[in-house]
mmCIF file of C-alpha atoms in Angstrom:
data_model
loop_
_atom_site.group_PDB
_atom_site.id
_atom_site.type_symbol
_atom_site.label_atom_id
_atom_site.label_comp_id
_atom_site.label_asym_id
_atom_site.label_seq_id
_atom_site.Cartn_x
_atom_site.Cartn_y
_atom_site.Cartn_z
ATOM 1 C CA UNK A 1 36.475 -23.225 -4.327
ATOM 2 C CA UNK A 2 34.277 -20.113 -4.040
ATOM 3 C CA UNK A 3 34.192 -18.046 -0.750
ATOM 4 C CA UNK A 4 30.681 -17.594 0.926
ATOM 5 C CA UNK A 5 29.786 -14.146 1.980
ATOM 6 C CA UNK A 6 27.956 -14.014 5.476
ATOM 7 C CA UNK A 7 24.420 -13.393 5.387
ATOM 8 C CA UNK A 8 22.744 -10.517 6.351
ATOM 9 C CA UNK A 9 19.364 -9.781 8.039
ATOM 10 C CA UNK A 10 16.629 -9.387 5.475
ATOM 11 C CA UNK A 11 13.036 -8.285 6.507
ATOM 12 C CA UNK A 12 9.905 -10.152 5.117
ATOM 13 C CA UNK A 13 12.112 -13.319 4.037
ATOM 14 C CA UNK A 14 9.608 -15.669 5.704
ATOM 15 C CA UNK A 15 6.441 -13.414 4.705
ATOM 16 C CA UNK A 16 5.681 -10.115 6.245
ATOM 17 C CA UNK A 17 5.565 -9.804 10.092
ATOM 18 C CA UNK A 18 4.109 -6.278 10.055
ATOM 19 C CA UNK A 19 1.824 -4.707 7.731
ATOM 20 C CA UNK A 20 0.994 -1.173 7.449
ATOM 21 C CA UNK A 21 -1.972 0.063 5.715
ATOM 22 C CA UNK A 22 -3.255 3.517 5.552
ATOM 23 C CA UNK A 23 -6.825 4.525 6.500
ATOM 24 C CA UNK A 24 -8.460 7.785 5.926
ATOM 25 C CA UNK A 25 -12.071 6.716 6.156
ATOM 26 C CA UNK A 26 -12.333 6.776 2.227
ATOM 27 C CA UNK A 27 -13.857 3.763 0.453
ATOM 28 C CA UNK A 28 -10.583 2.798 -1.091
ATOM 29 C CA UNK A 29 -8.571 3.032 2.106
ATOM 30 C CA UNK A 30 -11.277 0.758 3.846
ATOM 31 C CA UNK A 31 -11.049 -1.917 0.969
ATOM 32 C CA UNK A 32 -7.129 -1.713 1.511
ATOM 33 C CA UNK A 33 -7.822 -2.080 5.280
ATOM 34 C CA UNK A 34 -9.875 -5.209 4.535
ATOM 35 C CA UNK A 35 -7.510 -6.844 2.040
ATOM 36 C CA UNK A 36 -4.418 -5.866 4.728
ATOM 37 C CA UNK A 37 -6.325 -7.744 7.518
ATOM 38 C CA UNK A 38 -6.731 -10.798 5.113
ATOM 39 C CA UNK A 39 -2.994 -10.602 4.420
ATOM 40 C CA UNK A 40 -2.035 -10.336 8.167
ATOM 41 C CA UNK A 41 -4.333 -13.040 9.003
ATOM 42 C CA UNK A 42 -2.844 -15.589 6.462
ATOM 43 C CA UNK A 43 0.710 -14.435 7.380
ATOM 44 C CA UNK A 44 0.159 -14.189 11.371
ATOM 45 C CA UNK A 45 1.531 -10.573 10.931
ATOM 46 C CA UNK A 46 0.646 -7.716 12.914
ATOM 47 C CA UNK A 47 -1.829 -5.477 11.312
ATOM 48 C CA UNK A 48 -0.494 -1.819 11.860
ATOM 49 C CA UNK A 49 -3.741 0.542 10.688
ATOM 50 C CA UNK A 50 -2.378 3.953 10.216
ATOM 51 C CA UNK A 51 -4.319 7.022 10.044
ATOM 52 C CA UNK A 52 -2.165 10.335 9.271
ATOM 53 C CA UNK A 53 -3.822 13.629 10.417
ATOM 54 C CA UNK A 54 -3.254 16.519 8.060
ATOM 55 C CA UNK A 55 -1.497 19.600 9.076
ATOM 56 C CA UNK A 56 -3.380 22.241 7.912
ATOM 57 C CA UNK A 57 -2.005 25.680 8.839
ATOM 58 C CA UNK A 58 -4.283 27.658 6.609
ATOM 59 C CA UNK A 59 -7.512 25.993 8.191
ATOM 60 C CA UNK A 60 -6.102 27.062 11.319
ATOM 61 C CA UNK A 61 -5.506 30.333 10.316
ATOM 62 C CA UNK A 62 -9.122 31.306 9.528
ATOM 63 C CA UNK A 63 -10.240 29.877 12.704
ATOM 64 C CA UNK A 64 -11.485 26.045 11.770
ATOM 65 C CA UNK A 65 -11.151 23.627 14.351
ATOM 66 C CA UNK A 66 -8.708 21.321 12.296
ATOM 67 C CA UNK A 67 -7.232 19.443 15.310
ATOM 68 C CA UNK A 68 -10.654 18.708 16.723
ATOM 69 C CA UNK A 69 -11.906 17.431 13.491
ATOM 70 C CA UNK A 70 -9.027 14.996 12.432
ATOM 71 C CA UNK A 71 -9.290 13.428 16.199
ATOM 72 C CA UNK A 72 -12.902 13.224 15.490
ATOM 73 C CA UNK A 73 -11.936 11.009 12.357
ATOM 74 C CA UNK A 74 -9.356 8.987 13.958
ATOM 75 C CA UNK A 75 -11.941 8.079 17.095
ATOM 76 C CA UNK A 76 -14.582 7.353 14.322
ATOM 77 C CA UNK A 77 -11.933 5.031 12.664
ATOM 78 C CA UNK A 78 -11.064 3.244 15.627
ATOM 79 C CA UNK A 79 -14.774 2.673 16.494
ATOM 80 C CA UNK A 80 -15.469 1.139 13.276
ATOM 81 C CA UNK A 81 -12.228 -0.771 13.056
ATOM 82 C CA UNK A 82 -13.265 -2.467 16.889
ATOM 83 C CA UNK A 83 -16.815 -2.938 15.104
ATOM 84 C CA UNK A 84 -15.448 -4.995 12.719
ATOM 85 C CA UNK A 85 -13.028 -6.860 14.697
ATOM 86 C CA UNK A 86 -15.857 -7.751 17.298
ATOM 87 C CA UNK A 87 -18.098 -8.720 14.277
ATOM 88 C CA UNK A 88 -15.630 -11.591 13.206
ATOM 89 C CA UNK A 89 -14.067 -12.344 16.446
ATOM 90 C CA UNK A 90 -13.407 -16.284 16.586
ATOM 91 C CA UNK A 91 -13.988 -16.898 12.768
ATOM 92 C CA UNK A 92 -10.819 -14.471 11.923
ATOM 93 C CA UNK A 93 -8.773 -13.375 14.544
ATOM 94 C CA UNK A 94 -5.789 -10.774 13.777
ATOM 95 C CA UNK A 95 -3.362 -8.851 15.579
ATOM 96 C CA UNK A 96 -3.937 -5.025 15.156
ATOM 97 C CA UNK A 97 -2.905 -1.879 16.335
ATOM 98 C CA UNK A 98 -4.160 1.799 15.264
ATOM 99 C CA UNK A 99 -1.061 4.331 14.982
ATOM 100 C CA UNK A 100 -1.954 8.194 14.493
ATOM 101 C CA UNK A 101 0.790 10.258 12.749
ATOM 102 C CA UNK A 102 0.682 14.096 11.537
ATOM 103 C CA UNK A 103 1.791 15.341 8.454
ATOM 104 C CA UNK A 104 1.001 14.905 4.849
ATOM 105 C CA UNK A 105 -0.167 11.563 3.662
ATOM 106 C CA UNK A 106 2.810 10.568 2.142
ATOM 107 C CA UNK A 107 5.155 11.521 4.465
ATOM 108 C CA UNK A 108 3.246 10.140 7.489
ATOM 109 C CA UNK A 109 2.932 6.880 6.164
ATOM 110 C CA UNK A 110 6.726 6.596 5.025
ATOM 111 C CA UNK A 111 7.355 7.491 8.868
ATOM 112 C CA UNK A 112 4.986 5.128 10.129
ATOM 113 C CA UNK A 113 6.363 2.436 7.919
ATOM 114 C CA UNK A 114 9.829 3.095 9.250
ATOM 115 C CA UNK A 115 9.235 3.359 12.699
ATOM 116 C CA UNK A 116 7.102 0.061 12.783
ATOM 117 C CA UNK A 117 9.570 -1.602 10.771
ATOM 118 C CA UNK A 118 7.071 -2.684 8.015
ATOM 119 C CA UNK A 119 7.331 -5.606 5.885
ATOM 120 C CA UNK A 120 4.733 -4.465 3.607
ATOM 121 C CA UNK A 121 2.513 -1.332 3.046
ATOM 122 C CA UNK A 122 -1.128 -1.618 1.639
ATOM 123 C CA UNK A 123 -2.975 1.689 0.638
ATOM 124 C CA UNK A 124 -6.330 2.248 -1.233
ATOM 125 C CA UNK A 125 -6.388 3.891 -4.831
ATOM 126 C CA UNK A 126 -6.697 7.711 -4.906
ATOM 127 C CA UNK A 127 -9.993 8.643 -5.741
ATOM 128 C CA UNK A 128 -8.810 11.967 -6.479
ATOM 129 C CA UNK A 129 -8.574 12.963 -10.499
ATOM 130 C CA UNK A 130 -5.697 15.572 -9.959
ATOM 131 C CA UNK A 131 -3.490 12.216 -8.589
ATOM 132 C CA UNK A 132 -3.198 11.263 -11.934
ATOM 133 C CA UNK A 133 -0.836 14.323 -13.032
ATOM 134 C CA UNK A 134 0.905 15.146 -9.961
ATOM 135 C CA UNK A 135 0.995 11.537 -8.540
ATOM 136 C CA UNK A 136 -0.723 9.844 -5.851
ATOM 137 C CA UNK A 137 0.403 8.736 -2.356
ATOM 138 C CA UNK A 138 0.549 4.823 -3.823
ATOM 139 C CA UNK A 139 2.743 6.080 -6.453
ATOM 140 C CA UNK A 140 5.143 8.154 -4.602
ATOM 141 C CA UNK A 141 5.128 4.892 -2.366
ATOM 142 C CA UNK A 142 6.332 2.463 -4.773
ATOM 143 C CA UNK A 143 8.894 4.758 -6.282
ATOM 144 C CA UNK A 144 10.246 5.288 -2.777
ATOM 145 C CA UNK A 145 11.170 1.532 -3.365
ATOM 146 C CA UNK A 146 11.615 0.910 0.187
ATOM 147 C CA UNK A 147 8.972 -1.712 0.842
ATOM 148 C CA UNK A 148 6.822 -4.094 -1.159
ATOM 149 C CA UNK A 149 3.425 -1.643 -1.672
ATOM 150 C CA UNK A 150 0.107 -3.108 -2.330
ATOM 151 C CA UNK A 151 -2.849 -0.713 -3.967
ATOM 152 C CA UNK A 152 -6.320 -1.820 -3.654
ATOM 153 C CA UNK A 153 -8.762 -0.613 -6.095
#
């Protein structure tokens, strides 16, 4: 006779309940948002749309209004999301929230996924050539090995 081990809580066993998607206004991040929205709709999951506002001390030092600019980007992203949500209302209804975190993209998405108890993370593929050498946010998220990560081209 074998002794059964007690079962532990496991996130995502019945499909994801919270899907985090990183958006920054780039084409690949908007494709990732569309892909994640489809996942959320099919899984009846909450779509947590995350914009990570960069903290640029160097820009602030030369007098650039960095905080105002990133706030405008966040407001523009919310407006785009609301527009698209209204456009498909009644056809594709999904639950979504918009969150803003400050920091570098990788650190902000990790913090968001942790705080929001993400079952899955979706990001767009990097559009910067240098990331092939030093590693993109997507690669770093995959290497962290804490959530299933989908990278949308």
